[in-house]
Every structure is written in structure tokens, then in C-alpha cells.
Short mmCIF file of C-alpha atoms in Angstrom, two decimals:
data_model
loop_
_atom_site.label_atom_id
_atom_site.label_comp_id
_atom_site.label_asym_id
_atom_site.label_seq_id
_atom_site.Cartn_x
_atom_site.Cartn_y
_atom_site.Cartn_z
CA UNK D 1 -9.34 6.57 17.26
CA UNK D 2 -7.15 4.50 14.79
CA UNK D 3 -4.82 1.88 16.39
CA UNK D 4 -3.39 0.26 13.37
CA UNK D 5 -3.30 1.55 9.81
CA UNK D 6 -2.73 -0.20 7.16
CA UNK D 7 -0.54 1.92 4.85
CA UNK D 8 0.59 -0.38 1.33
CA UNK D 9 3.55 1.05 -0.61
CA UNK D 10 5.71 0.36 -3.66
CA UNK D 11 7.92 3.08 -3.15
CA UNK D 12 5.80 5.89 -5.62
CA UNK D 13 5.41 9.19 -5.25
CA UNK D 14 1.81 7.86 -4.60
CA UNK D 15 2.56 6.04 -1.46
CA UNK D 16 5.25 8.15 -0.46
CA UNK D 17 2.48 10.21 -0.06
CA UNK D 18 0.32 8.69 1.94
CA UNK D 19 3.30 7.28 3.79
CA UNK D 20 4.31 10.23 5.32
CA UNK D 21 0.46 11.81 5.81
CA UNK D 22 -0.12 8.00 7.77
CA UNK D 23 2.75 8.51 10.04
CA UNK D 24 1.71 11.85 11.06
CA UNK D 25 -1.76 10.10 11.56
CA UNK D 26 -0.07 7.28 13.16
CA UNK D 27 1.92 9.87 15.75
CA UNK D 28 -0.62 11.96 16.61
CA UNK D 29 -3.41 8.34 17.15
CA UNK D 30 0.27 6.55 19.37
CA UNK D 31 -0.98 4.11 16.31
CA UNK D 32 0.44 1.51 14.82
CA UNK D 33 1.53 1.74 10.72
CA UNK D 34 1.47 -1.20 9.28
CA UNK D 35 3.59 -1.50 5.68
CA UNK D 36 2.79 -4.31 3.74
CA UNK D 37 4.11 -4.09 -0.22
CA UNK D 38 1.81 -6.39 -2.98
CA UNK D 39 3.82 -8.96 -5.62
CA UNK D 40 0.95 -8.40 -8.40
CA UNK D 41 0.79 -12.34 -8.70
CA UNK D 42 -2.00 -11.87 -11.48
CA UNK D 43 0.51 -9.71 -13.84
CA UNK D 44 2.97 -12.68 -13.98
CA UNK D 45 0.53 -16.06 -14.37
CA UNK D 46 1.67 -16.68 -17.74
CA UNK D 47 4.81 -16.98 -17.48
CA UNK D 48 7.03 -20.49 -16.90
CA UNK D 49 7.65 -21.29 -13.78
CA UNK D 50 10.92 -21.03 -14.11
CA UNK D 51 10.99 -17.45 -14.86
CA UNK D 52 8.13 -16.59 -12.53
CA UNK D 53 10.43 -17.48 -10.01
CA UNK D 54 13.48 -15.63 -10.76
CA UNK D 55 11.12 -12.59 -10.72
CA UNK D 56 9.19 -13.52 -8.06
CA UNK D 57 12.55 -13.40 -5.51
CA UNK D 58 13.39 -10.46 -7.29
CA UNK D 59 10.40 -8.96 -6.01
CA UNK D 60 9.71 -9.83 -2.87
CA UNK D 61 13.65 -8.38 -2.23
CA UNK D 62 11.27 -5.20 -3.96
CA UNK D 63 8.96 -5.65 -1.72
CA UNK D 64 11.02 -5.68 1.25
CA UNK D 65 13.10 -2.65 0.61
CA UNK D 66 10.10 -1.01 0.73
CA UNK D 67 8.23 -1.40 3.27
CA UNK D 68 11.93 -1.98 5.11
CA UNK D 69 12.15 2.28 4.08
CA UNK D 70 8.86 3.09 5.78
CA UNK D 71 9.74 1.47 9.02
CA UNK D 72 13.09 3.80 9.38
CA UNK D 73 10.45 6.62 8.53
CA UNK D 74 8.19 4.88 11.34
CA UNK D 75 11.12 4.50 13.45
CA UNK D 76 12.77 8.20 13.07
CA UNK D 77 8.90 10.05 12.98
CA UNK D 78 8.79 7.84 16.23
CA UNK D 79 5.89 5.44 15.51
CA UNK D 80 5.38 2.38 16.07
CA UNK D 81 6.01 -0.55 12.21
CA UNK D 82 5.05 -3.80 11.12
CA UNK D 83 6.33 -4.51 7.83
CA UNK D 84 4.30 -7.06 5.58
CA UNK D 85 5.23 -8.23 1.71
CA UNK D 86 2.44 -10.30 0.54
CA UNK D 87 1.66 -12.48 -2.61
CA UNK D 88 -1.79 -10.85 -5.28
CA UNK D 89 -3.33 -9.15 -6.62
CA UNK D 90 -2.73 -5.60 -4.81
CA UNK D 91 -6.59 -4.57 -4.26
CA UNK D 92 -7.70 -7.85 -3.19
CA UNK D 93 -4.56 -8.06 -0.83
CA UNK D 94 -5.79 -4.69 1.53
CA UNK D 95 -9.06 -5.26 1.14
CA UNK D 96 -8.16 -8.93 2.54
CA UNK D 97 -6.79 -7.10 5.54
CA UNK D 98 -8.48 -4.13 6.10
CA UNK D 99 -11.79 -6.38 6.55
CA UNK D 100 -9.80 -8.88 9.00
CA UNK D 101 -10.17 -6.75 11.47
CA UNK D 102 -6.25 -6.06 11.94
CA UNK D 103 -6.79 -2.58 11.06
CA UNK D 104 -8.56 0.59 11.19
CA UNK D 105 -7.76 2.39 8.60
CA UNK D 106 -6.15 2.46 5.15
CA UNK D 107 -3.52 5.22 4.22
CA UNK D 108 -3.73 5.22 0.51
CA UNK D 109 -1.96 7.74 -1.93
CA UNK D 110 -3.62 8.30 -5.60
CA UNK D 111 -2.48 10.50 -8.89
CA UNK D 112 -5.96 11.93 -9.22
CA UNK D 113 -7.04 10.29 -12.95
CA UNK D 114 -9.85 10.85 -14.65
CA UNK D 115 -11.52 9.87 -17.71
CA UNK D 116 -10.23 7.14 -20.51
CA UNK D 117 -6.25 7.07 -18.69
CA UNK D 118 -8.65 5.53 -15.14
CA UNK D 119 -10.57 2.84 -16.85
CA UNK D 120 -7.57 1.66 -18.63
CA UNK D 121 -5.34 1.75 -15.74
CA UNK D 122 -7.74 1.05 -13.18
CA UNK D 123 -7.82 2.34 -9.78
CA UNK D 124 -6.48 -0.13 -6.55
CA UNK D 125 -7.09 3.58 -3.96
CA UNK D 126 -10.38 3.63 -6.03
CA UNK D 127 -11.61 -0.35 -5.25
CA UNK D 128 -9.86 -0.12 -2.15
CA UNK D 129 -11.79 3.13 -1.19
CA UNK D 130 -15.72 2.39 -3.14
CA UNK D 131 -15.25 -1.81 -1.15
CA UNK D 132 -13.56 -0.91 2.49
CA UNK D 133 -15.47 -1.51 5.41
CA UNK D 134 -12.23 0.99 8.13
CA UNK D 135 -12.05 4.56 6.32
CA UNK D 136 -9.26 5.32 4.19
CA UNK D 137 -7.16 7.96 3.91
CA UNK D 138 -6.15 9.12 -0.03
CA UNK D 139 -3.34 10.87 -0.27
CA UNK D 140 -3.91 12.37 -3.93
CA UNK D 141 0.29 13.09 -5.43
CA UNK D 142 0.20 16.89 -7.61
CA UNK D 143 0.34 15.41 -12.15
CA UNK D 144 3.52 16.35 -12.97
CA UNK D 145 3.60 19.56 -15.37
#
């Protein structure tokens, strides 16, 4: 079935929902969860190097906390976990991992946005679903009222 399930996380409700689903699937399949946080370098390309260095350190620390939280939840669920913090554009880094053969499934969350909102904001999940060579589990988070 599955041996390694990639779970991109940023601590958001969307990624937390995906973590829940990935842990359930990993427990059933006796798989390892690979928690990934991507420091989105494309958002900060125009910053001066000194500012970027300080911000990068802060973002990497945030990433470490996010993936460690997933690893702790995996441990509580009796699931093996690995953690990765990487730099790049989120959908590109996720797809690189999916295409490398390192993982055989991806679990991601989404708001289920549509129309102009999706067009303006883009969707990392949508890009991964369209281009991933491995199955992608998409966990939808209900919109707040």
C-alpha cells in the first residue's frame, strides 16, 4: 500500500486536517509520515540580504516547530515520522519530493476556495494534485461561518 506519506505542514487548520488523515492512513498501512515545512523563499526575494537572513532564521524556527508538532502527534499515534524543513517555492518542493521516489503518497489540506478567490490566491494543493506522480489525499477544511 503506502510506505512513506508526505505531509506538508505550516500549522494552519488546513495542514492540521491533513495531518490527522495522514496519521490515520499511516497507522493502517504501517507507513512513515514525512512532515515537510517549506520556507517560501519566493515571498522574500526582494528583501535586502541582512533582513532576509534574520527573517529566514525565524521562519526556519517556525518550520522546526511545525514539523516537530507533527512528529509528536505521530509518536502519540504509534506512527514513525521524519521531519524536513526546506527552502523554495512550496508546490515545487512538494513535487520534487513526490517525483523523487522518496514518498509514495502526499496528504494536503485545502479550503476548497473557488472562483476569483482561488485565482487570486493560487493553490499549492491544486498544483500538487495536477502534477504529482503519486496519489494525493486532499482533506478539506470547512469554511468558517
